[in-house]
Short mmCIF file of C-alpha atoms in Angstrom, two decimals:
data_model
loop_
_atom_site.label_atom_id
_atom_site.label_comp_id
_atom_site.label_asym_id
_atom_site.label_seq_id
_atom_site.Cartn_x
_atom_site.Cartn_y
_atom_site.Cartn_z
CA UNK E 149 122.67 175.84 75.74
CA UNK E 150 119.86 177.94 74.20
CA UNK E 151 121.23 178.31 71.18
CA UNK E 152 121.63 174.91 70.99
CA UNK E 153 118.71 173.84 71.97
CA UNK E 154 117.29 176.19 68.94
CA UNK E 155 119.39 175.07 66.30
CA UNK E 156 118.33 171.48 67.14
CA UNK E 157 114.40 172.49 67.27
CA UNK E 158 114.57 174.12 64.02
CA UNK E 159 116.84 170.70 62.62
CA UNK E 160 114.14 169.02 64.47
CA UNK E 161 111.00 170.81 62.42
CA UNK E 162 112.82 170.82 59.06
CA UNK E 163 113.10 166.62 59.47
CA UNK E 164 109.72 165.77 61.25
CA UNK E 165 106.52 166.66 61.21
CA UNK E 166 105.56 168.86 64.35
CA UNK E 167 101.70 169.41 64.64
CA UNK E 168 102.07 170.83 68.76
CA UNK E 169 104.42 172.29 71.36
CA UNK E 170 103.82 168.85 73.14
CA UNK E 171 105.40 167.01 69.60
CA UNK E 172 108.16 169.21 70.01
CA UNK E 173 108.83 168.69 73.69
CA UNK E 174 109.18 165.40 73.31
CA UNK E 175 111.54 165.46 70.30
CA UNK E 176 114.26 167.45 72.28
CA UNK E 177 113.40 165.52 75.44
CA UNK E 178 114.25 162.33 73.01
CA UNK E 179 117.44 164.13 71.84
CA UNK E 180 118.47 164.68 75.61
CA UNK E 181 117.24 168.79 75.89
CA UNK E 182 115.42 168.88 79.41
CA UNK E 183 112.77 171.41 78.75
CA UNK E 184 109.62 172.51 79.83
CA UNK E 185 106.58 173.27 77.97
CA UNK E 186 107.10 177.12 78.50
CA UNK E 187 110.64 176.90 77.42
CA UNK E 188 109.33 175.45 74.06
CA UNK E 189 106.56 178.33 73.61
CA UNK E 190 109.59 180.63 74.06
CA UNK E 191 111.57 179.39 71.84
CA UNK E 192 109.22 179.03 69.34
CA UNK E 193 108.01 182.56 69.38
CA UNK E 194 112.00 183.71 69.43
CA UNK E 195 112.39 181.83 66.51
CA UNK E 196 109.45 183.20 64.54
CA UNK E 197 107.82 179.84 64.29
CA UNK E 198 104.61 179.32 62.25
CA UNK E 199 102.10 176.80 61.72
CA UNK E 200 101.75 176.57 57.54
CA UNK E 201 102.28 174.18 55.02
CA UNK E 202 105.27 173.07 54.47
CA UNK E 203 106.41 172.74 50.17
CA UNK E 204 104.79 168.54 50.24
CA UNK E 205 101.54 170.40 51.51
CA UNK E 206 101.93 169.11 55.31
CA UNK E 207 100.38 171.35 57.79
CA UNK E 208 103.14 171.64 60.75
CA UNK E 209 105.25 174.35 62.56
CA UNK E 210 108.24 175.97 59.95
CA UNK E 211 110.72 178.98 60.21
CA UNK E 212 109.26 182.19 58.99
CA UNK E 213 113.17 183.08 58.74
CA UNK E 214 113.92 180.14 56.45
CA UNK E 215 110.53 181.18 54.37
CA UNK E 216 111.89 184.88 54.02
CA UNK E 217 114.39 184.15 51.36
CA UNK E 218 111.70 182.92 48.63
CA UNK E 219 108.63 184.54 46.72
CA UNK E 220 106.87 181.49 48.10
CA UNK E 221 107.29 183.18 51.37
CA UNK E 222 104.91 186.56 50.62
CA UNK E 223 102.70 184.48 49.16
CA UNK E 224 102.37 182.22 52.33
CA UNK E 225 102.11 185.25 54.65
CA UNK E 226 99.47 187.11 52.29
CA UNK E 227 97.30 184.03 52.39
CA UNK E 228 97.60 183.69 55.98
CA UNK E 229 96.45 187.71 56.28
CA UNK E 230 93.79 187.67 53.92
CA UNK E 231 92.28 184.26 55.39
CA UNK E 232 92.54 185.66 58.97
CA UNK E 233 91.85 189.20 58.94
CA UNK E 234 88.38 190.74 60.04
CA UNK E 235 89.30 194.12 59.49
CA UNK E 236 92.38 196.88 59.63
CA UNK E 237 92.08 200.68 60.88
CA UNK E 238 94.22 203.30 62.30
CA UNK E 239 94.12 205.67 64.64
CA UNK E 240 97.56 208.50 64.82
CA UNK E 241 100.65 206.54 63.95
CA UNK E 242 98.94 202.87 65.86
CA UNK E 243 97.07 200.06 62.96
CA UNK E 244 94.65 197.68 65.12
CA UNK E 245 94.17 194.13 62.96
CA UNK E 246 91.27 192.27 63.74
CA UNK E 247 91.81 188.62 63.55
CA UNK E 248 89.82 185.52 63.53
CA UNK E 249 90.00 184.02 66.95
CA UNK E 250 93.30 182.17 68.04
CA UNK E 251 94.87 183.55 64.72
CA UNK E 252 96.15 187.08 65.49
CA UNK E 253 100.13 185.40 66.76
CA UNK E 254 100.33 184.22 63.18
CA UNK E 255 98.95 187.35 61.53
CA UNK E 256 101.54 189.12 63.01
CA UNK E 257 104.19 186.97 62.20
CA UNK E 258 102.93 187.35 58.56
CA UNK E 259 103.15 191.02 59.19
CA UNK E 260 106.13 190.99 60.48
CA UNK E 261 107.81 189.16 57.26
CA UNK E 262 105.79 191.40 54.98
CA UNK E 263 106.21 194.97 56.20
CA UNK E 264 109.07 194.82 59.07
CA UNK E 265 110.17 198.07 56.92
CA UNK E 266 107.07 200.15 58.02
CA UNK E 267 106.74 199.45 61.50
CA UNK E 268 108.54 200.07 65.06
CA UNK E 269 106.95 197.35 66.24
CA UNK E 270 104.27 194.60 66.67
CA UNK E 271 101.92 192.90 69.53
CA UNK E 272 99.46 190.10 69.15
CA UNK E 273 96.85 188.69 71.42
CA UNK E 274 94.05 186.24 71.13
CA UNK E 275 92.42 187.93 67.91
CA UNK E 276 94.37 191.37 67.99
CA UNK E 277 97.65 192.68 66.38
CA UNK E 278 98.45 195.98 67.41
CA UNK E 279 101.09 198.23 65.22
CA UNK E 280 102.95 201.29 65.73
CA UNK E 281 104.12 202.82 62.81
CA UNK E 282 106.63 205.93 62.66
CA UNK E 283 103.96 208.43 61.28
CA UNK E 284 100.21 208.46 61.04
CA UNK E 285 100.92 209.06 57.31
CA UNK E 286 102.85 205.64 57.29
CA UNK E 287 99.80 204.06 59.60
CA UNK E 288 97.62 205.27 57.12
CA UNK E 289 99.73 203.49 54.51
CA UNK E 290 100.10 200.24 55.80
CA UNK E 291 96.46 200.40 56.60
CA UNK E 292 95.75 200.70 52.83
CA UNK E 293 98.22 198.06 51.54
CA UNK E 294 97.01 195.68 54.11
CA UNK E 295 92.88 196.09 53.31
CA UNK E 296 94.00 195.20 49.44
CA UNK E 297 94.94 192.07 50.59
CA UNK E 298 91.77 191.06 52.21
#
């Protein structure tokens, strides 16, 4: 059932406009999916959804997965980090992002698209993406190819 229900949301976001979780809800309750609002945030962060422009220029949710197969994709994700990113620094083998408030889930999505290679693994809060790298020499190297892009 859940990987129904996802293949229909992301069928659903590819033919629709979807500005909120609530626009989304009611798509798959219209297509006979009994969800909940929490179901729908979980989903959406499974599938790596993103709020971005889609190629007409409409501002809605889209697959980060689908986006990952084109140069339009890096660019999308680099403007996303450059336009929300305070600051980057490291500490041992953990990178700290400081984000513009409300922004950090899709920083870290961007990350994730961008640099999956040098990282174990990502967390985002509010306006905070914390990294942990392998090494401190890769932290120290993701730190520098993330502050040329701000």
């Amino acid at each position: 059932m859940k990987r129904k229900r996802q293949q229909k949301i992301l069928e659903l976001i590819t033919n629709n406009i979807v500005l909120t979780q609530d626009d989304l809800q009611n798509l798959l309750l219209n297509e006979g999916f009994e969800v909940t609002q929490s179901t729908v945030s979980r989903d959406i962060k499974e599938l790596r959804l993103i709020k971005g422009h889609d190629s007409s220029g409409n501002y809605r949710y889209v697959s980060s997965e689908l986006r990952d197969t084109n140069k339009q994709a890096f660019s999308h994700f680099r403007d996303i980090f450059s336009r929300y990113t305070k600051s980057v620094d490291f500490s041992l083998n953990d990178v700290v992002i400081k984000c513009v408030s409300g922004m950090a889930s899709s920083v870290c999505v961007a990350l994730d698209a961008m640099y999956s290679d040098m990282m174990l693994g990502t967390i985002a809060g509010d306006d905070t993406v914390f990294v942990v790298t392998r090494s401190e020499a890769q932290a120290a190297q993701l730190t520098n190819e993330l502050k040329k892009m701000m």
